[in-house]
Tab-separated table of C-alpha atoms in Angstrom:
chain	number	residue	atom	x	y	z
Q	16	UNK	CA	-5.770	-22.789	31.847
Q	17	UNK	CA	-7.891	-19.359	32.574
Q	18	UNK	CA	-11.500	-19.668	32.084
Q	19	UNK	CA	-12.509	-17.490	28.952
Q	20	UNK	CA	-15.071	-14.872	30.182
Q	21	UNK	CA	-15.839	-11.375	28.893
Q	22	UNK	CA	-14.931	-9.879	31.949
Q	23	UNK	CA	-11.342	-11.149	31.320
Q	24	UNK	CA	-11.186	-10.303	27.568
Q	25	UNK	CA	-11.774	-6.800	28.583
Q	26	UNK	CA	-9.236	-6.941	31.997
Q	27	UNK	CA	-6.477	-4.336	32.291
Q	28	UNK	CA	-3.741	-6.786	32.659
Q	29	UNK	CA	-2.675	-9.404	29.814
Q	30	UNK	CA	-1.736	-12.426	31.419
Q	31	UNK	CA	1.746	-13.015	31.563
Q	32	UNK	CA	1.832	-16.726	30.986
Q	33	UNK	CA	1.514	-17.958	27.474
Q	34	UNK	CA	-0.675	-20.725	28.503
Q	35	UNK	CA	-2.956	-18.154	30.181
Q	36	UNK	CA	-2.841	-16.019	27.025
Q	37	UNK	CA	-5.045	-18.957	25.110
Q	38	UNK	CA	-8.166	-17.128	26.051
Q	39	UNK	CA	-6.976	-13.552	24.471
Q	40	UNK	CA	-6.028	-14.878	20.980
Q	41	UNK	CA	-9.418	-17.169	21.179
Q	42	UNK	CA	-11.379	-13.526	21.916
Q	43	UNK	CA	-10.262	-11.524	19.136
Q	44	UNK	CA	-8.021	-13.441	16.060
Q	45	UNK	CA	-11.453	-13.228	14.279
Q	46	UNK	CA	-11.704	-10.246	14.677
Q	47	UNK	CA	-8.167	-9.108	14.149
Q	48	UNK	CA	-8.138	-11.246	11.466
Q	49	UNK	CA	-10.920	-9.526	9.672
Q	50	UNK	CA	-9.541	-5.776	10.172
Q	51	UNK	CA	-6.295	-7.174	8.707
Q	52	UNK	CA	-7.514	-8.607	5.557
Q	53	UNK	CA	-9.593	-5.571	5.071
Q	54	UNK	CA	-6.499	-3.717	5.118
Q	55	UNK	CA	-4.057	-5.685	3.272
Q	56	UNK	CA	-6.424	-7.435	0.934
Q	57	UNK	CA	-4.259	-10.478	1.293
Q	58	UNK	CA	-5.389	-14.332	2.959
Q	59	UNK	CA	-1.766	-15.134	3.284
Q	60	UNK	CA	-0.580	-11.989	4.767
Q	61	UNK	CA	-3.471	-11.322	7.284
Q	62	UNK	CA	-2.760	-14.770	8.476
Q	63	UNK	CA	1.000	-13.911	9.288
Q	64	UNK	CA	-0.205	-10.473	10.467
Q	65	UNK	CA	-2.371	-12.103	12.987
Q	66	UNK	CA	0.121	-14.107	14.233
Q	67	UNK	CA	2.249	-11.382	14.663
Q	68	UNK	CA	0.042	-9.139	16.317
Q	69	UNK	CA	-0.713	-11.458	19.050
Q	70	UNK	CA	3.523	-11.944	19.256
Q	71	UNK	CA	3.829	-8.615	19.303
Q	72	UNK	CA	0.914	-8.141	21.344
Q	73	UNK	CA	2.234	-10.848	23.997
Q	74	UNK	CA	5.644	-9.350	23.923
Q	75	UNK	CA	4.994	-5.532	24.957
Q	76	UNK	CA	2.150	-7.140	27.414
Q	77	UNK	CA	4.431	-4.640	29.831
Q	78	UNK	CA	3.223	-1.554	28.058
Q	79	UNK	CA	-0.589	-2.371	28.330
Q	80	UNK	CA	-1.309	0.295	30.671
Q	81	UNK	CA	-5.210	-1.140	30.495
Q	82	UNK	CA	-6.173	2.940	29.695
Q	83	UNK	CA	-8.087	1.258	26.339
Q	84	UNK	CA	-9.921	-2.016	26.478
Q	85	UNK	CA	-8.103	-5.035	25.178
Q	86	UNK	CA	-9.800	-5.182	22.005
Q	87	UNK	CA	-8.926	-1.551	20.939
Q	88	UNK	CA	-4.952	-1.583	22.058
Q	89	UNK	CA	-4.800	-5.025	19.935
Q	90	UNK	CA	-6.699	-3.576	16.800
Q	91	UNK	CA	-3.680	-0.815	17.145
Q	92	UNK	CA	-1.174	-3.027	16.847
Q	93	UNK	CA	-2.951	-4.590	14.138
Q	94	UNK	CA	-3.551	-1.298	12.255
Q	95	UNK	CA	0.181	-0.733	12.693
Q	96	UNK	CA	1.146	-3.856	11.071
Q	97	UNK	CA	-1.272	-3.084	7.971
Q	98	UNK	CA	0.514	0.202	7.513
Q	99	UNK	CA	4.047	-1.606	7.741
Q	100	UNK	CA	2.949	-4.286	5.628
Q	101	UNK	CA	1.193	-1.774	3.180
Q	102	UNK	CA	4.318	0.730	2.935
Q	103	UNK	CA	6.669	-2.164	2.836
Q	104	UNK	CA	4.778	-4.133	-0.404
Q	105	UNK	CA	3.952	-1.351	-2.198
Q	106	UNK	CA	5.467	-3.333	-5.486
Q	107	UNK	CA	2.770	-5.856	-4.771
Q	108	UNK	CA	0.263	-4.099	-6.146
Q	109	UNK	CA	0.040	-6.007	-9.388
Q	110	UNK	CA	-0.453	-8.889	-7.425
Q	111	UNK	CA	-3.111	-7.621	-5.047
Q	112	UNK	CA	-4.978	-6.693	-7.927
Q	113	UNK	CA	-4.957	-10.222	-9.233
Q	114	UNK	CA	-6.148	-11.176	-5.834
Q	115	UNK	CA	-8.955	-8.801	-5.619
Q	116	UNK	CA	-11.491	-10.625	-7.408
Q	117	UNK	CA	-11.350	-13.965	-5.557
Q	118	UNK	CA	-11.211	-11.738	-2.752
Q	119	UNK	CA	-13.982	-9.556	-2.893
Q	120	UNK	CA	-16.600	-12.011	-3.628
Q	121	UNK	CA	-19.700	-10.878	-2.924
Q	122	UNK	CA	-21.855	-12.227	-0.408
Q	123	UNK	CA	-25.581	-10.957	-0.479
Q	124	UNK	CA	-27.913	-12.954	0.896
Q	125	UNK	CA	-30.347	-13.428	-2.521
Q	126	UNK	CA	-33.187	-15.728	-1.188
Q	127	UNK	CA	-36.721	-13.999	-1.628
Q	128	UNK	CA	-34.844	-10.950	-4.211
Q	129	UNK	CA	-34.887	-10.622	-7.823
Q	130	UNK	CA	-31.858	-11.162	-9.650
Q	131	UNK	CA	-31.677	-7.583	-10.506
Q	132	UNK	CA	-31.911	-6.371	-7.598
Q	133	UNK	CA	-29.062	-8.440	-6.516
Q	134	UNK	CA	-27.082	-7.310	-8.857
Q	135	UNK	CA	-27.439	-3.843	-8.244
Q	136	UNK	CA	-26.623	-4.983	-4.299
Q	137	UNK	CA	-23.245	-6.309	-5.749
Q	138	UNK	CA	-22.748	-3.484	-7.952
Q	139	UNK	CA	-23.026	-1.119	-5.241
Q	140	UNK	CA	-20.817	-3.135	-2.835
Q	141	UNK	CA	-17.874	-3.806	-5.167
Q	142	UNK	CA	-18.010	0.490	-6.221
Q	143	UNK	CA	-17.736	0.816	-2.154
Q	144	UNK	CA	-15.097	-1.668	-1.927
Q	145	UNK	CA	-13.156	-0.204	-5.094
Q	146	UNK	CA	-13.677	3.493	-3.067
Q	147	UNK	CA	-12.245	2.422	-0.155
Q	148	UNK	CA	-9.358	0.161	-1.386
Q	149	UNK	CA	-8.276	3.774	-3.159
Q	150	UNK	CA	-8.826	5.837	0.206
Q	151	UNK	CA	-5.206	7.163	2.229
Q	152	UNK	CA	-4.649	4.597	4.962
Q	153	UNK	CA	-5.617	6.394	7.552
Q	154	UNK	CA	-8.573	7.181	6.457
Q	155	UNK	CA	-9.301	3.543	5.124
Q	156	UNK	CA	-8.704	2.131	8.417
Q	157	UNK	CA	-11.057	5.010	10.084
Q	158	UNK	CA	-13.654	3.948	7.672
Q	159	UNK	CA	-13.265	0.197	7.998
Q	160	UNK	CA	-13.221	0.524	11.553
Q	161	UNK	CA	-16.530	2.442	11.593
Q	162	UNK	CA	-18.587	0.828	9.231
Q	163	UNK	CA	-17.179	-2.711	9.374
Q	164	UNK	CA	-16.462	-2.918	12.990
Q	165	UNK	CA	-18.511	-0.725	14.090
Q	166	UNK	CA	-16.486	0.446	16.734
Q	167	UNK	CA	-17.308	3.847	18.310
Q	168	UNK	CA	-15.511	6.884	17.520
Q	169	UNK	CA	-13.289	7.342	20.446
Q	170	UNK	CA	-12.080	4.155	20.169
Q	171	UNK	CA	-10.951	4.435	16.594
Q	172	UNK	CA	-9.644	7.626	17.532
Q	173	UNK	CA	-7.367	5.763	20.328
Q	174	UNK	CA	-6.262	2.797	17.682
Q	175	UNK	CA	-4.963	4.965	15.223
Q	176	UNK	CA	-3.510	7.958	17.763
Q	177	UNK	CA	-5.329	10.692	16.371
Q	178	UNK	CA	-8.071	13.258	18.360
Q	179	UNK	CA	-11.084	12.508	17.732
Q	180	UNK	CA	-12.185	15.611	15.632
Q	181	UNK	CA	-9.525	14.259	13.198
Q	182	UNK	CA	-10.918	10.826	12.870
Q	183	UNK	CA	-13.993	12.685	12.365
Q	184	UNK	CA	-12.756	14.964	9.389
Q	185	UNK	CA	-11.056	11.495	7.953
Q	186	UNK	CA	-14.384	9.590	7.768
Q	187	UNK	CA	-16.286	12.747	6.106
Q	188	UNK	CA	-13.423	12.782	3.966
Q	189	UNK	CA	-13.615	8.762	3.659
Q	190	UNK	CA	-17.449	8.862	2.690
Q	191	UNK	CA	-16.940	11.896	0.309
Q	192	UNK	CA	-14.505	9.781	-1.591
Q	193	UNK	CA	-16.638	7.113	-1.703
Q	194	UNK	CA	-20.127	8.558	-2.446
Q	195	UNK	CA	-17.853	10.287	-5.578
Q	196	UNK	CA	-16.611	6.969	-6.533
Q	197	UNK	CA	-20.252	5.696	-6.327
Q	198	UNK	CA	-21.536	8.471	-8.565
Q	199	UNK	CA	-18.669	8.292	-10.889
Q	200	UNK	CA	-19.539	4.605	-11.427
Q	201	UNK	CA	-22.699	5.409	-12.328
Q	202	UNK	CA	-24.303	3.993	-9.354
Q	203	UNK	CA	-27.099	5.928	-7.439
Q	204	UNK	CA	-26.777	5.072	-3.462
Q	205	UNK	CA	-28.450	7.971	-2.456
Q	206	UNK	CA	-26.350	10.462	-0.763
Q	207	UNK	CA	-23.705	9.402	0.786
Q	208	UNK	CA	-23.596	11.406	3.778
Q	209	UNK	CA	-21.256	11.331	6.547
Q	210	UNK	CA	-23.471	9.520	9.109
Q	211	UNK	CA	-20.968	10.434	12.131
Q	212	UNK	CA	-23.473	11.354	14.816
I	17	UNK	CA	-47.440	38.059	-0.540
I	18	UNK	CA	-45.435	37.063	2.703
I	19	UNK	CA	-48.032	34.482	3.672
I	20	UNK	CA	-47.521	33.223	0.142
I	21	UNK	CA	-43.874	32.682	0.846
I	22	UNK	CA	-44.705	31.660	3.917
I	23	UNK	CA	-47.241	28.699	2.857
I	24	UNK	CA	-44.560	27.675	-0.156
I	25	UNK	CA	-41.664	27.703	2.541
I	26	UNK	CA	-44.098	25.418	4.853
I	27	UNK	CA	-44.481	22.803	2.204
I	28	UNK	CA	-41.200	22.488	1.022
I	29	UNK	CA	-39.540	22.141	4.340
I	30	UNK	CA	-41.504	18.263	4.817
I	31	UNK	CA	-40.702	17.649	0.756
I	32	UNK	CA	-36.752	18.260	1.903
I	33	UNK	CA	-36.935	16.060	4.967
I	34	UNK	CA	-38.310	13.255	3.079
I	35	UNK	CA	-36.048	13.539	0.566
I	36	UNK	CA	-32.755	13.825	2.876
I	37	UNK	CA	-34.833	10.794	5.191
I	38	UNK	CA	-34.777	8.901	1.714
I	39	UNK	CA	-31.041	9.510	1.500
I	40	UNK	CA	-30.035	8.371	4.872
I	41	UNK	CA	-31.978	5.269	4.469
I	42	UNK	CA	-30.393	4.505	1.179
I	43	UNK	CA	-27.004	5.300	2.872
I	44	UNK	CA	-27.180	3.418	5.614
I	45	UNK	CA	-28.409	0.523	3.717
I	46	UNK	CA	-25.351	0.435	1.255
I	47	UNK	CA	-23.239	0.332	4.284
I	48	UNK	CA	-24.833	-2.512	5.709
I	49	UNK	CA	-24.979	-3.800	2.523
I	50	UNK	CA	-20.860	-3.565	2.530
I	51	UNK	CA	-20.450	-4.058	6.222
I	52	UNK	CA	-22.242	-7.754	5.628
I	53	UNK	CA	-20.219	-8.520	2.333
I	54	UNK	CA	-16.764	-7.376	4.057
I	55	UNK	CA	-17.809	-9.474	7.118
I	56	UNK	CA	-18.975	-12.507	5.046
I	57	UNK	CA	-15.858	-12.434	2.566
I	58	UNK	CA	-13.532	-12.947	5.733
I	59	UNK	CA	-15.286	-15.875	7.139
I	60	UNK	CA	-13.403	-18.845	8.029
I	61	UNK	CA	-14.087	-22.745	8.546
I	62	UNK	CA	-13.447	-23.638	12.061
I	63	UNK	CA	-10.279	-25.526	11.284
I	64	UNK	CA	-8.554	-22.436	9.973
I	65	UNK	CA	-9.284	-20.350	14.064
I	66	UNK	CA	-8.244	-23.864	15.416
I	67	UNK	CA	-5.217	-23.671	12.673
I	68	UNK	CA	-4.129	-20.386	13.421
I	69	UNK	CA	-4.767	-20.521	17.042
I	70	UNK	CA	-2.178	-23.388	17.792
I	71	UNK	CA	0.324	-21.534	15.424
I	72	UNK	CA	0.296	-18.550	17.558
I	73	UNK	CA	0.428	-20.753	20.562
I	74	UNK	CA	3.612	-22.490	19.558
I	75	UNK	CA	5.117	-19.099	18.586
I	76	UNK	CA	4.319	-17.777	21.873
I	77	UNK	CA	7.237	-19.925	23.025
I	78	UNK	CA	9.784	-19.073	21.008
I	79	UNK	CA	12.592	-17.556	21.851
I	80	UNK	CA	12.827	-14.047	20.952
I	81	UNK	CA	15.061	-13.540	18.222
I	82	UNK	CA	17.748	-10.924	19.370
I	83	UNK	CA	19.465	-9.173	16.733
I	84	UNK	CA	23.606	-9.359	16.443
I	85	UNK	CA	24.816	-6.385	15.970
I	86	UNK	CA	27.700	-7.925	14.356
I	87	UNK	CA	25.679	-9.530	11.337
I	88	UNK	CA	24.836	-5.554	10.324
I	89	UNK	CA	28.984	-5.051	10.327
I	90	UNK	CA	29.868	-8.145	8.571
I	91	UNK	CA	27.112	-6.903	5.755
I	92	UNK	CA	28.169	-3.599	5.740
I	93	UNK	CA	31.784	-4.288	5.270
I	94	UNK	CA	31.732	-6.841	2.607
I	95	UNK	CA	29.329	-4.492	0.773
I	96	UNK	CA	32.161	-2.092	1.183
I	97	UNK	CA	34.960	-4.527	-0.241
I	98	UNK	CA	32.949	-5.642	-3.100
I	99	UNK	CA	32.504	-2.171	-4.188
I	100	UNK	CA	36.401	-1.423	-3.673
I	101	UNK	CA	37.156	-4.109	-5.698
I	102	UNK	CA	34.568	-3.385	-8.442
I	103	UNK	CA	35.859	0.599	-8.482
I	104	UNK	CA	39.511	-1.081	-9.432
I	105	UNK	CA	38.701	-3.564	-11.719
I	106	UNK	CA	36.201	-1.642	-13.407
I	107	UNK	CA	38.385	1.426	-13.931
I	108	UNK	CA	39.749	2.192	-17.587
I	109	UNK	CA	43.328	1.398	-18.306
I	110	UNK	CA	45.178	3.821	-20.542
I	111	UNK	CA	45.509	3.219	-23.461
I	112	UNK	CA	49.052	2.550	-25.561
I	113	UNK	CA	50.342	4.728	-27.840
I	114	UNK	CA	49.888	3.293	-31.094
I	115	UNK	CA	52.881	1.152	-32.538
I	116	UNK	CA	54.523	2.941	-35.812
I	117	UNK	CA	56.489	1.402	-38.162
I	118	UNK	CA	60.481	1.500	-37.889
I	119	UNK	CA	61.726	4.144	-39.570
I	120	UNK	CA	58.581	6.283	-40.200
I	121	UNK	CA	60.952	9.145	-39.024
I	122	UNK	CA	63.223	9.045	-41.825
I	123	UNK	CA	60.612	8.076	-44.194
I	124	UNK	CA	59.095	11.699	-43.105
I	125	UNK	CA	62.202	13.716	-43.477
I	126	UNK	CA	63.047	12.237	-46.984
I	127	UNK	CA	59.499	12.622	-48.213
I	128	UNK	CA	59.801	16.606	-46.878
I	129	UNK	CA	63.212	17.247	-48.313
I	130	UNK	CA	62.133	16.226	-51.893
I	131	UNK	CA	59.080	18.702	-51.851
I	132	UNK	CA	61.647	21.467	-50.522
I	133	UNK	CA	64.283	20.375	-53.479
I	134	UNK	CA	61.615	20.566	-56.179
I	135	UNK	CA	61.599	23.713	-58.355
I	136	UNK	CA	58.180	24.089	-57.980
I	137	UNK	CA	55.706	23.096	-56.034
I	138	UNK	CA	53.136	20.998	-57.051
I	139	UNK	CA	49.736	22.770	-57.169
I	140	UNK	CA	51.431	25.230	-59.523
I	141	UNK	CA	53.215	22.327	-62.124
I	142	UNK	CA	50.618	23.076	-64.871
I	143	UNK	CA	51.739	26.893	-64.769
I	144	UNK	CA	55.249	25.756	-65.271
I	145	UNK	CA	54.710	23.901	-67.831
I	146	UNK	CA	52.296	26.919	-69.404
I	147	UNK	CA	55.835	28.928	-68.908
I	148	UNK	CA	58.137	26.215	-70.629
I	149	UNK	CA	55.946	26.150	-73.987
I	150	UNK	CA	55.974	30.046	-74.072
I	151	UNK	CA	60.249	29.698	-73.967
I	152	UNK	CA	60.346	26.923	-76.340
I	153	UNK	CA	57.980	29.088	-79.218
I	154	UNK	CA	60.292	32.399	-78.353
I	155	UNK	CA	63.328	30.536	-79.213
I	156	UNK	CA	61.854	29.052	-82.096
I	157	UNK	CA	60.973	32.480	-83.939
């Protein structure tokens, strides 16, 4: 079995063996993992996802032209799924929302702050969440690329197929929405500005 | 009056950069904020990555499922029978003429021939009747 190194997560040829494709799915299911439950706001269905973006991921190995890193041509196909899944369960929405609160369970560290101020935290968090669960898909997945994964903007521009100045108008858009939903809510987080450069 | 302006313009400019620098920092602190909660809330115990690893492993060797072209047919054309049937079965029958009794006919004919053979008709009877009484007193005197 093939050594797992960083030099070979980010190599511009997927290993055609499935034995030697251990190390990929090792690399980046976290990951992939994360983006997809962020997307899908499902346990049960990121977990299939991710299993089926490595599949599908091992099965077009062929078309990995290595152009992109690794990472970013996997968090496309990932995306992709999301955006099947989504348009596919669109009756599930009921059932998401059930979901939503064992889901978004907020995790702020609280050692050394008052409990106000923690609630605020989780106040704040849950009308960012709320924004963004209510955002198109595109720009969702632009904005949970950027300030979840923190991935730069020409990569997100190269997972979801778009130019960049688009993926650029999407998260200006994408903070908009949220810094509205924010003051809506009643809760002051400054000005959300679109923090792009 | 210019260096008035001027002096007023001065000190609001740092006032406005504070105040957008205040901004920023609360921004980019609810993101992190969020970032951190996101990442936290999808957080896993090792066995699930071990879990899910060797489940994406074993699918790796699969077989890819090819799909028959046939199946699609097969659907396609029983859909297509069912509704055939269902158009048939479904469709209204005509309905039968109502059954009359025997002789309703005759019963008509005999019931229209006595109106035609009476004198009068009846709507105007009470008239007639007027008219008899009027002979019968006439003959009378």
């Amino acid at each position: 079995m093939k050594q797992i190194t960083m030099t070979d997560a980010e190599s511009d040829r997927l290993p055609s063996d499935p034995d030697d494709f251990d190390w990929v799915v090792a690399h980046h299911q976290k990951r992939i993992f994360r983006t997809l439950l962020c997307l899908v706001r499902d346990v049960d269905a990121a977990e299939v996802l991710t299993q089926e973006c490595f599949l599908r991921a091992f099965r077009k190995r062929n078309t990995f032209r290595g152009e992109s890193s690794l990472g970013t041509w996997l968090m496309s196909i990932a995306v992709n799924l999301a955006h099947d899944h989504n348009k596919n369960h669109r009756w599930a929405f009921w059932r998401r929302l059930m979901r939503v609160d064992s889901l978004e369970q907020i995790h702020i560290a609280d050692a050394g702050r008052s409990p106000e101020l923690v609630i605020i935290e989780r106040e704040l968090v849950d009308a960012i969440q709320y924004a963004v669960q209510r955002l198109p898909e595109r720009q969702k997945a632009a904005f949970l690329l950027r300030f979840v994964e923190d991935m730069p903007l020409e990569d997100i521009a190269e997972v979801l197929a778009l130019e960049l100045g688009t993926v650029k108008s999407h998260l200006h858009r994408a903070t908009e929405a949220v810094r509205k939903t924010c003051i809506k809510q009643g809760i002051r987080t400054g000005q959300l500005q679109s923090p792009l450069e | 009056m210019q260096d008035r302006q001027d002096s007023s313009g001065s000190r609001q400019h740092p006032m406005d950069a504070e105040a957008l620098e205040q901004k920023e920092m609360d921004l980019e602190s609810a993101l992190a904020m969020f970032r951190s909660s996101t990442r936290t809330a999808a957080e896993r115990p090792e066995w699930f990555w071990k879990k899910q690893h060797a489940v994406i492993m074993d699918r790796l060797y699969e077989p890819i499922p090819t799909r028959r072209p046939g199946r699609a047919l097969a659907w396609s054309t029983a859909a297509l029978a069912v509704l055939f049937c269902l158009f048939f079965l479904v469709q209204p029958s005509k309905a039968p003429a109502p059954d009359l009794p025997a002789g309703a006919d005759q019963t008509l004919l005999i019931e229209v021939e006595r109106e035609l053979s009476k004198e009068y008709p009846e709507a105007l009877m009470p008239a007639a009747l007027l008219g008899d009484g009027t002979e019968n007193l006439q003959s009378r005197q």
